Tab-separated table of C-alpha atoms in Angstrom:
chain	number	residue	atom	x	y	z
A	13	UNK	CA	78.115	-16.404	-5.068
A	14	UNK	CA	80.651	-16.659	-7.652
A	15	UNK	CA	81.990	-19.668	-9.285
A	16	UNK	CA	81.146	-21.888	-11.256
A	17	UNK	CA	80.835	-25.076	-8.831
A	18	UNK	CA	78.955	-23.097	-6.255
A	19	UNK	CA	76.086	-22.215	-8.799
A	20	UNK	CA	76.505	-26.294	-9.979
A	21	UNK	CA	75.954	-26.862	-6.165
A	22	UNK	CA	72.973	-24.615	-5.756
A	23	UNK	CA	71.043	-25.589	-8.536
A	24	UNK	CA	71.384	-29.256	-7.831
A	25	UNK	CA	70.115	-28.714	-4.526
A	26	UNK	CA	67.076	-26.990	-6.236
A	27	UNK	CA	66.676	-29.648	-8.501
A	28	UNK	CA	66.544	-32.061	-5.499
A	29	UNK	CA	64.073	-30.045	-3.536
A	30	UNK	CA	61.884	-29.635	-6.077
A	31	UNK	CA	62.011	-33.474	-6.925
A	32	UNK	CA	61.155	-33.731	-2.945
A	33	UNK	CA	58.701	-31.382	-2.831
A	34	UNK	CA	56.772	-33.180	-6.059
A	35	UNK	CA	56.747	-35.958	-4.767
A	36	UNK	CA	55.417	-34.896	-1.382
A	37	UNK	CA	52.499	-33.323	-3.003
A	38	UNK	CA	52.174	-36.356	-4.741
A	39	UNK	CA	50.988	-37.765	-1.537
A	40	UNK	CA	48.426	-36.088	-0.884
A	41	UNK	CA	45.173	-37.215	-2.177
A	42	UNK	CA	42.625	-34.916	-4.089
A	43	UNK	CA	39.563	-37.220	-4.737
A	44	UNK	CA	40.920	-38.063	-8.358
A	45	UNK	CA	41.217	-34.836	-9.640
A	46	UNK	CA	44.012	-34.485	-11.921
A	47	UNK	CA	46.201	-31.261	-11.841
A	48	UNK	CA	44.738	-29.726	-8.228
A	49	UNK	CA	47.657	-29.666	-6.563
A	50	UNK	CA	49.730	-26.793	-4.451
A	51	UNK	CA	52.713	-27.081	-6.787
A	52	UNK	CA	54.881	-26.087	-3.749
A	53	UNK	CA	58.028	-26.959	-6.369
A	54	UNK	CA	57.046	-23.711	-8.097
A	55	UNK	CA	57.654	-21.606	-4.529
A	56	UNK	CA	61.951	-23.025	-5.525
A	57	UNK	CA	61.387	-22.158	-9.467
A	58	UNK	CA	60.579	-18.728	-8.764
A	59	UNK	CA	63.522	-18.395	-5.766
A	60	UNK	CA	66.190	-19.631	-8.469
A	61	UNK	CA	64.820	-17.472	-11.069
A	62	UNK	CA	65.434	-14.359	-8.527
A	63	UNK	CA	68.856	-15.800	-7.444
A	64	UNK	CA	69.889	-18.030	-10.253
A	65	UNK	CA	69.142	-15.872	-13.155
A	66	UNK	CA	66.906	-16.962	-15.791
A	67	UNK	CA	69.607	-19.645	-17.924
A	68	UNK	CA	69.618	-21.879	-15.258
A	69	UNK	CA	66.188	-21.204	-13.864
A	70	UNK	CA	65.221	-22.814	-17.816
A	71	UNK	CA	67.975	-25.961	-16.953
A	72	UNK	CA	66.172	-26.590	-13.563
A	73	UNK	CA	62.616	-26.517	-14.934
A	74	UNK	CA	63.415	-29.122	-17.937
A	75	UNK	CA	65.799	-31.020	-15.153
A	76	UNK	CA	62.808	-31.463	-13.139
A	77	UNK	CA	60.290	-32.474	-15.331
A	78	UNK	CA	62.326	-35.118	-17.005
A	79	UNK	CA	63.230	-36.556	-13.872
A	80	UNK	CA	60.253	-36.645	-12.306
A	81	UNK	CA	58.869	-38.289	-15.223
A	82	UNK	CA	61.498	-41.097	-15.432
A	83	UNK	CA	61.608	-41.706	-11.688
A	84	UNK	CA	57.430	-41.878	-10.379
A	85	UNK	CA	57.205	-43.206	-13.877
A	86	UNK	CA	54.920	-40.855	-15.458
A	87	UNK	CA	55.728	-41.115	-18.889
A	88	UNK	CA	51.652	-39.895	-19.505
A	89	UNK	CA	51.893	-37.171	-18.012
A	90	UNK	CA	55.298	-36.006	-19.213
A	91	UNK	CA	53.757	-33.903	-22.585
A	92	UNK	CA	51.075	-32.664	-19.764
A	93	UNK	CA	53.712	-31.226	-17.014
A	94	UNK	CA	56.302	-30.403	-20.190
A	95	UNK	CA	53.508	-27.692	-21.796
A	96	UNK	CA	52.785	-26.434	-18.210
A	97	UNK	CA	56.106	-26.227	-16.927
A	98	UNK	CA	57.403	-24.374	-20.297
A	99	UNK	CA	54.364	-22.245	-20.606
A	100	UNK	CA	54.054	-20.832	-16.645
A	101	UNK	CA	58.219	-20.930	-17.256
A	102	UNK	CA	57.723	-17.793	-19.803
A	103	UNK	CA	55.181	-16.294	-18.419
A	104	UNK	CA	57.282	-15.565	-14.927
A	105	UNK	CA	60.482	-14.731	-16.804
A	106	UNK	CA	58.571	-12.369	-18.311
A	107	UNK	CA	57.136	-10.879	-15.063
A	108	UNK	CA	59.879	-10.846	-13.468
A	109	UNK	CA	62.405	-9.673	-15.992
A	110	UNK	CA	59.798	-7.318	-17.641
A	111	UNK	CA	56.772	-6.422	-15.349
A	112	UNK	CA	57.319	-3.454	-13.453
A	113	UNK	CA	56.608	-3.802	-9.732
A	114	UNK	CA	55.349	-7.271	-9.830
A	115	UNK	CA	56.927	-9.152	-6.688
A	116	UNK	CA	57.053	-13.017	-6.696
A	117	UNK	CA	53.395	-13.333	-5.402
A	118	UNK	CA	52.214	-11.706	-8.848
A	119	UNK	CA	54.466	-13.518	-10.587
A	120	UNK	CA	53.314	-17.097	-8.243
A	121	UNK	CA	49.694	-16.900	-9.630
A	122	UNK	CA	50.645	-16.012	-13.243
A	123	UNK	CA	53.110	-18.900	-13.265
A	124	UNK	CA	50.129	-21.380	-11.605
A	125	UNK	CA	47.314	-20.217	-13.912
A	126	UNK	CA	49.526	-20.744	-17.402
A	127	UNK	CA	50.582	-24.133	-16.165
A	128	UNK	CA	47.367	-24.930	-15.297
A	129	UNK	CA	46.161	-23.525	-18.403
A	130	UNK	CA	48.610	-25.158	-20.901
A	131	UNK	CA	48.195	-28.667	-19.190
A	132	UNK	CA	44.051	-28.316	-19.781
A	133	UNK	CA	44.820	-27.030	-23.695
A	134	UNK	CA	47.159	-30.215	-23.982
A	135	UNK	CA	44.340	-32.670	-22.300
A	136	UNK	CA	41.933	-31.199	-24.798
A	137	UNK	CA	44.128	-31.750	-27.687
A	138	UNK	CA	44.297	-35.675	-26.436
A	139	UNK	CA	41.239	-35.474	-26.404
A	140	UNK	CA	40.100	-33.811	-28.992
A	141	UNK	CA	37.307	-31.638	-27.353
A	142	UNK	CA	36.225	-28.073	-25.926
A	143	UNK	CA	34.310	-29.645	-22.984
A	144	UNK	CA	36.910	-29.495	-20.592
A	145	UNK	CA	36.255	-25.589	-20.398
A	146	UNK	CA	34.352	-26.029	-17.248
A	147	UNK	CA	38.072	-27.653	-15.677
A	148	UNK	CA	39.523	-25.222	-16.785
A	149	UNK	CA	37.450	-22.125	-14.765
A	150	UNK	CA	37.954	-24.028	-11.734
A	151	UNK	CA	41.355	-25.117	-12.301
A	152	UNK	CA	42.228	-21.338	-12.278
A	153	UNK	CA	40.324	-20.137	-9.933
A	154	UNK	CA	42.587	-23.043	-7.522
A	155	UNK	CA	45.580	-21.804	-9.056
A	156	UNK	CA	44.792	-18.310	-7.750
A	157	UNK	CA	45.206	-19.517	-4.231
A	158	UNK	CA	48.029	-21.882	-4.684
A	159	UNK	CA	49.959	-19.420	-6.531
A	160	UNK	CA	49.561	-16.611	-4.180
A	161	UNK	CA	50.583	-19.498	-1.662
A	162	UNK	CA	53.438	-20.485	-3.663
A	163	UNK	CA	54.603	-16.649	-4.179
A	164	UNK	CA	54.466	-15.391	-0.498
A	165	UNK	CA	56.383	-18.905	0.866
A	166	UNK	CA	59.008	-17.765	-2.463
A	167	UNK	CA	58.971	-14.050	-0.753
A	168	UNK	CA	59.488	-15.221	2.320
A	169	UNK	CA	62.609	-17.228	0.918
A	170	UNK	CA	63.737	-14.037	-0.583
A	171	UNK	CA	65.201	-12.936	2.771
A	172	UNK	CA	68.502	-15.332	2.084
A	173	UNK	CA	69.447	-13.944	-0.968
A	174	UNK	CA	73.006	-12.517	-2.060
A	175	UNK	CA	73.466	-9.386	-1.423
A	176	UNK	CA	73.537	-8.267	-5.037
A	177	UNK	CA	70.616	-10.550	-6.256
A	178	UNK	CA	68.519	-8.714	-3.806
A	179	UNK	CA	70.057	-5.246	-4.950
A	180	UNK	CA	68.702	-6.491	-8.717
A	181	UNK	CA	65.391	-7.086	-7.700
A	182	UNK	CA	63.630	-5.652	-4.218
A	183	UNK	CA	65.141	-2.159	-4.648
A	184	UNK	CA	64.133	-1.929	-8.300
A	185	UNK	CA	60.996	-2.576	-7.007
A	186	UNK	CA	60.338	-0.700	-4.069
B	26	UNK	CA	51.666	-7.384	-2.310
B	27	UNK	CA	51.989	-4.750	-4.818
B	28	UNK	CA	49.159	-3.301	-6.865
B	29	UNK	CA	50.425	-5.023	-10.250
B	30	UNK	CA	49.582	-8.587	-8.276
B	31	UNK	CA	46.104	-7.383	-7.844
B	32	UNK	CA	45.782	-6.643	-11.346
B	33	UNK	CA	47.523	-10.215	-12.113
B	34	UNK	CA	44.804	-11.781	-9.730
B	35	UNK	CA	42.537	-9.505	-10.645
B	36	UNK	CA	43.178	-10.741	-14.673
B	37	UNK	CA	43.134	-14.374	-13.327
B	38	UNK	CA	39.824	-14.161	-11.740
B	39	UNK	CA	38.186	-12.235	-14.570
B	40	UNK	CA	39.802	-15.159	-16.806
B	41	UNK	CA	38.165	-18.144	-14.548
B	42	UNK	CA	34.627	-16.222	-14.241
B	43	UNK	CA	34.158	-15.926	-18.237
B	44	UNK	CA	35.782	-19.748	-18.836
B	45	UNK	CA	32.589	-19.947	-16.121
B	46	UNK	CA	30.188	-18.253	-17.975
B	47	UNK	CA	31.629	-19.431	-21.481
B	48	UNK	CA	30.437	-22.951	-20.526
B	49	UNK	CA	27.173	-22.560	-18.779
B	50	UNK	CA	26.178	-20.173	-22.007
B	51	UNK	CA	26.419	-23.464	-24.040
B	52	UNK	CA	27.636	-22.129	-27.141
B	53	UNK	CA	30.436	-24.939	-26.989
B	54	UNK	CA	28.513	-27.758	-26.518
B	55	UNK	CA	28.110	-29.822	-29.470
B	56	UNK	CA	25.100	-29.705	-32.062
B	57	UNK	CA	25.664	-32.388	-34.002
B	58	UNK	CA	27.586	-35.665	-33.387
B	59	UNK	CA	30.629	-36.060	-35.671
B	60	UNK	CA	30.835	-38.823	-38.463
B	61	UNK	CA	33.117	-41.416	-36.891
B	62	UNK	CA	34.525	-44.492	-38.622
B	63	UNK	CA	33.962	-47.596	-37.629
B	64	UNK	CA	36.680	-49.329	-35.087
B	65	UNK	CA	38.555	-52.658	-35.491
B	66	UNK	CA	40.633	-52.536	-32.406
B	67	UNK	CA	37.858	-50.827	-30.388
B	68	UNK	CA	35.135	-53.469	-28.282
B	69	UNK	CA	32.449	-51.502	-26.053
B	70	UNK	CA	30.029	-53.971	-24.592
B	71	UNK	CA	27.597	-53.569	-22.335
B	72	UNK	CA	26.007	-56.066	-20.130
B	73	UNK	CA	22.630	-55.267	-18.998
B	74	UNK	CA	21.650	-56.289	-15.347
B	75	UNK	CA	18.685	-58.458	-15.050
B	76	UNK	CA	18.288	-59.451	-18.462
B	77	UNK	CA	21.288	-61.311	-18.983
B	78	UNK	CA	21.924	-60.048	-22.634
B	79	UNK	CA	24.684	-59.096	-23.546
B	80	UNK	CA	25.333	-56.532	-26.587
B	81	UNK	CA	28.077	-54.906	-28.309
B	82	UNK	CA	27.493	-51.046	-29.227
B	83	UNK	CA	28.905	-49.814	-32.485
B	84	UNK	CA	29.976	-46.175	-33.158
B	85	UNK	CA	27.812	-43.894	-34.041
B	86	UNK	CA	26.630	-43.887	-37.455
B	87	UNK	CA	24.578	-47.529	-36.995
B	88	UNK	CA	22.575	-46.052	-33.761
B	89	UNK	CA	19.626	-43.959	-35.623
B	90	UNK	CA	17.795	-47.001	-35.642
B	91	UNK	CA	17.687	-47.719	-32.152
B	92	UNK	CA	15.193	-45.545	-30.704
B	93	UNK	CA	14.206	-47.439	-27.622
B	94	UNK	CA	16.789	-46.103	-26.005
B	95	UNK	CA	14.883	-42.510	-25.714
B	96	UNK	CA	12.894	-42.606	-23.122
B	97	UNK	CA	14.587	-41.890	-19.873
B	98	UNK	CA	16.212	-38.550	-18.055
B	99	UNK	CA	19.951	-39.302	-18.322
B	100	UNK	CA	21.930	-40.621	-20.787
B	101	UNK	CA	25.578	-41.931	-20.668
B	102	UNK	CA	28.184	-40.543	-23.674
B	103	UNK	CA	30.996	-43.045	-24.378
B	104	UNK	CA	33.852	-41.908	-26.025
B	105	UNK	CA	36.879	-44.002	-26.423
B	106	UNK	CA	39.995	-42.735	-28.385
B	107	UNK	CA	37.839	-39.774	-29.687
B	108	UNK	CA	35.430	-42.195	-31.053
B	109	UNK	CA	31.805	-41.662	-29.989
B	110	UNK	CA	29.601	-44.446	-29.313
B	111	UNK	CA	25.923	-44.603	-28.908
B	112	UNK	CA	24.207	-42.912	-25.761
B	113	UNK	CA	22.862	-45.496	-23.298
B	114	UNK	CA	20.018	-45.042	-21.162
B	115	UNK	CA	20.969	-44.552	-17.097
B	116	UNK	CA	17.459	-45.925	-16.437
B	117	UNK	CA	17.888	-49.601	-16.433
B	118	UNK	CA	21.598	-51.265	-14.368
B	119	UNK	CA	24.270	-52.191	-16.716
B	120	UNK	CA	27.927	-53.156	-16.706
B	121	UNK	CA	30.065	-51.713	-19.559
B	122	UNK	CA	33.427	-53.300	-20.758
B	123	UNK	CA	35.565	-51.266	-22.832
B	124	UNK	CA	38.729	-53.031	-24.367
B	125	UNK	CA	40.564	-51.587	-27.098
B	126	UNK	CA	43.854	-53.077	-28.626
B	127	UNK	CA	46.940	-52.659	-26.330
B	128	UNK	CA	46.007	-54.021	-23.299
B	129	UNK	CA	43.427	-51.295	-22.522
B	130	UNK	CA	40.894	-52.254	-20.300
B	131	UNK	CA	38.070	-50.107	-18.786
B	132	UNK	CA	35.149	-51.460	-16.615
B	133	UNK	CA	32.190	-48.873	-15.941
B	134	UNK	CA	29.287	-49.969	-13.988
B	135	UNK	CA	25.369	-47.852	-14.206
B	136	UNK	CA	23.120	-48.625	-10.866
B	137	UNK	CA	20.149	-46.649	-9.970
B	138	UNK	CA	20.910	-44.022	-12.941
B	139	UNK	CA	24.681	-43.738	-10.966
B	140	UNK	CA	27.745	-43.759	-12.855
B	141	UNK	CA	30.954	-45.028	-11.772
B	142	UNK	CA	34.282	-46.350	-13.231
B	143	UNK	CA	34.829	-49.129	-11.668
B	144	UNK	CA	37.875	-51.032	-12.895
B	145	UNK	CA	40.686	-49.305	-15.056
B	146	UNK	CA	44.610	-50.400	-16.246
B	147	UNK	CA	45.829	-47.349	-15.884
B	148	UNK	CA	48.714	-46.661	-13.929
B	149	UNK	CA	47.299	-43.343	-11.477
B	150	UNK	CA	43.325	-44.668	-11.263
B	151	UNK	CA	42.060	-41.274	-11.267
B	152	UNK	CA	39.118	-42.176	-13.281
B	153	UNK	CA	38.883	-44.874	-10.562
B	154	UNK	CA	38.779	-42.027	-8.529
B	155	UNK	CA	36.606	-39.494	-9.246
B	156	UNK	CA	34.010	-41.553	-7.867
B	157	UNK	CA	30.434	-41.362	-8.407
B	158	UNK	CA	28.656	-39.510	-11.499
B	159	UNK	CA	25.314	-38.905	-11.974
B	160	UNK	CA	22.480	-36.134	-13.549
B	161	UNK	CA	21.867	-34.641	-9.723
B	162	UNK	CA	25.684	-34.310	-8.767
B	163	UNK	CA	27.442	-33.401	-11.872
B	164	UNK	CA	26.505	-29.521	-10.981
B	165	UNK	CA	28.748	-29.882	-7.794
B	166	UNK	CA	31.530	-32.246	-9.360
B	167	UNK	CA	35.034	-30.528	-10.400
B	168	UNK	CA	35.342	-32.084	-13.575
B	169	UNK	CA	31.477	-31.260	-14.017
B	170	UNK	CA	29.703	-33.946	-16.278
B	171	UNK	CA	32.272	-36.116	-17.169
B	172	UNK	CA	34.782	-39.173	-15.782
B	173	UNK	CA	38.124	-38.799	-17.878
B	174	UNK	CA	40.681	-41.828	-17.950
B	175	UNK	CA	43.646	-39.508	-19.621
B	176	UNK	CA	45.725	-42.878	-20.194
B	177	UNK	CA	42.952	-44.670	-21.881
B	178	UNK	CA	41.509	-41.869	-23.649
B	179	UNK	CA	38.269	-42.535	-21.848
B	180	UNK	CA	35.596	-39.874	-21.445
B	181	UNK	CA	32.618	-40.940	-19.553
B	182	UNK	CA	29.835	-37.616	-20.215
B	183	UNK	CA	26.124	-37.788	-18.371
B	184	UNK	CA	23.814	-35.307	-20.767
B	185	UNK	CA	20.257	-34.648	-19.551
B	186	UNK	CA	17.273	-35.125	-22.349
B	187	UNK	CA	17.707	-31.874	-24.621
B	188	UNK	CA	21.690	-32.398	-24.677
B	189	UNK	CA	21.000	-36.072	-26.080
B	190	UNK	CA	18.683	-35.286	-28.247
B	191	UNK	CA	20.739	-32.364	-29.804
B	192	UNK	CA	23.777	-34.553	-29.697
B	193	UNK	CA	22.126	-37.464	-31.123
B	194	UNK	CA	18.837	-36.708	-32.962
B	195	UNK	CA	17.744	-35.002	-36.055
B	196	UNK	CA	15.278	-32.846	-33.882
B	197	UNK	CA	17.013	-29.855	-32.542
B	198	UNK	CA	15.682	-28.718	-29.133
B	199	UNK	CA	13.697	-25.589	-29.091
B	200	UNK	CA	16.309	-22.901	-28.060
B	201	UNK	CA	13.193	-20.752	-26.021
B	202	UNK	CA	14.280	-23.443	-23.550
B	203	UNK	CA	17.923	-21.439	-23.155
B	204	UNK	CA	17.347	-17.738	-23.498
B	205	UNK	CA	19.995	-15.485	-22.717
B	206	UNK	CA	18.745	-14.947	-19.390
B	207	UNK	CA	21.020	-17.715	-17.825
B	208	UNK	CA	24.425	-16.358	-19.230
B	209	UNK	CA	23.326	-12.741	-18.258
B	210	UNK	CA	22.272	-13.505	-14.904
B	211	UNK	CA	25.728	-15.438	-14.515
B	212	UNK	CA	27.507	-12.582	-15.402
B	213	UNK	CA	26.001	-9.960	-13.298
B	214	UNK	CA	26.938	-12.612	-10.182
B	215	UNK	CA	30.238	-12.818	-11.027
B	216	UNK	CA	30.987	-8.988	-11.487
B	217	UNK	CA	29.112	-8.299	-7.565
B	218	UNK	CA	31.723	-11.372	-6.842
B	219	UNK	CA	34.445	-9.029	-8.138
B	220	UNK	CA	33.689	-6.900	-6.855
B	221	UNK	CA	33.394	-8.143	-3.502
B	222	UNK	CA	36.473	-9.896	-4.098
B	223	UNK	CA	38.447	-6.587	-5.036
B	224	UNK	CA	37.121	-4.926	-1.932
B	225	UNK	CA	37.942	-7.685	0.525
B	226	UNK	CA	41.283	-7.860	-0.883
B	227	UNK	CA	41.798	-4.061	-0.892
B	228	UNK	CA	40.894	-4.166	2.635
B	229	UNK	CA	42.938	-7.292	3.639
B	230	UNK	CA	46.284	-6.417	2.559
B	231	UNK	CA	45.634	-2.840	2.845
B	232	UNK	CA	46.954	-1.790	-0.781
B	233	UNK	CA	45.209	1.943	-1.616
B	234	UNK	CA	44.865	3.818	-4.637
B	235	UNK	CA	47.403	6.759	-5.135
């Protein structure tokens, strides 16, 4: 893991499996509710921010968005997935980088709820109202299980990291 | 599964439970419609089944008038780019047509006090979606009273009788009707569920207290 071109080639393939992922998810219906999804893409965010380091973890996030935007052509939803990828982006750095012995399940839900959060607070500035309040207790109450999801299949990744990522991380926490 | 993610889920829950309790205690619904301008490139029309009239509703300053629209259980909200149009009646079948400037076209459709969206031109159809909406099912619906079209800027809202009326009318409801007994009660649920929750979890991944 040194080099520049290896890092170029690792975070591209992150990009694409996130882009992958998205769209997979994408697939799968959920009876016209907007935003329930497992956001499996979040299970690579929170790998590269582990292995990657937190510059490129920032690249990957915007990387994605964009592109998903400009290729399944959701130019609505771009402000909606920009707030909630930014916002949950923070939040992880910070519980990663800063929480003391919170592993990447923790730091799975905390990531979900923000984004899930920050995409409700942008509908109900479109929208000018506070009624969406009742979305938003079941929105996080989903992203609960999907983060903890998203965390333990990111844990479980965690086994393939360099050496001296893992050094970094799982013995500062143990 | 350290003991930090319990607190984080922990935090989470607690945060989802008040949101819960924040909007069953009502303090955010709204008392009093908003003054709203009139709309050029806004047409809402509605046409009503059986009697073959057809009528276009104006926002809401013009509807105080109107007051044969009262008498019925449910009442449909229209609000269309953050304006507010006047509340029709779910007792009687109608077809609504909302156009607005741009090419936006919404089609709703009221049958047997049942609300559904029924034609949109927006590019995911999850108003389309989200199916059926009426005063019995919007307890058990995700998105709770309301049928959103995000592209459009479409909010379809069901209110009962007392929401209407303190939406719409001068007479306020009598607030004896919601005591605190509701959000209380509420509460008290969702700390055993906490509870509950903390225990089950405590026991499941078998994290202990030093």
């Amino acid at each position: 893991m040194n080099g520049k071109t290896s890092r170029l080639a690792l975070s591209a393939m992150f990009v694409s499996v996130m882009m992958v992922l998205g769209y997979l998810e994408s697939l799968i219906p959920v009876g016209g509710v907007p935003g329930m999804k497992i956001g499996l893409a979040n299970s690579v965010l929170l790998l590269s921010l582990y292995w990657l380091g937190i510059g490129i973890s920032i690249q990957l996030m915007l990387v994605k968005v964009f592109l998903s935007a400009f290729m399944f052509g959701g130019f609505m939803a771009l402000p909606y997935s920009l707030a909630g990828g930014v916002l949950s982006l923070l939040v992880m750095i910070a519980l990663i980088y800063l929480g003391r012995g919170v592993s990447a399940i923790g730091a799975g839900v905390a990531g979900a709820v923000t984004h899930n959060i920050a995409q409700v607070l942008v509908a109900m500035f479109i929208l000018q109202t506070n009624q969406l309040v009742y979305y938003m207790a079941i929105l996080v109450g989903v992203a609960i299980v999907t983060g903890a999801l998203t965390g333990t299949v990111a844990k479980m990744l965690m086994r393939y990291l360099p050496k001296n990522r893992k050094e970094l991380f799982m013995l500062k926490q143990a | 599964m350290k003991k930090q993610d319990l607190t984080i889920i922990t935090i989470a829950a607690l945060l989802a439970l008040s949101l819960f309790i924040l909007n069953r205690s009502g303090i955010l619904s709204p008392k009093q419609a908003p003054k709203t301008q009139e709309a050029d490139d806004i047409a809402v029309t509605i046409i009503e089944q059986g009697a073959n009239s057809k009528q276009t509703i104006t926002p809401l300053p013009l509807m105080s008038e109107d007051s044969k629209r009262w008498p019925a259980q449910s009442y449909l909200r229209i609000s269309v780019n953050n304006r507010i149009y006047e509340p029709i009646s779910l007792a009687g079948d109608s077809h609504i047509n909302i156009r607005r400037e741009g090419g936006y076209h919404n089609e709703a459709e009221v049958k047997d006090g049942i609300v559904r969206m029924v034609f949109s031109t927006c590019d995911n159809q999850l108003c389309v979606k989200q199916g059926a909406l009426s005063i019995q099912n919007r307890d058990l619906r995700a998105l709770y009273h309301q049928i959103i079209c995000l592209p459009n800027e479409v909010v379809l809202e069901v209110l009962d009788e007392n929401e209407t009326k303190a939406f719409f009318g001068e007479n306020t409801p009598d607030d004896a009707a919601h005591p605190l007994m509701a959000p209380l009660l509420y509460s008290i649920l969702c700390l055993a569920f906490l509870f509950i929750l903390r225990l089950t979890l405590r026991l499941l991944l078998g994290v202990r207290r030093k």
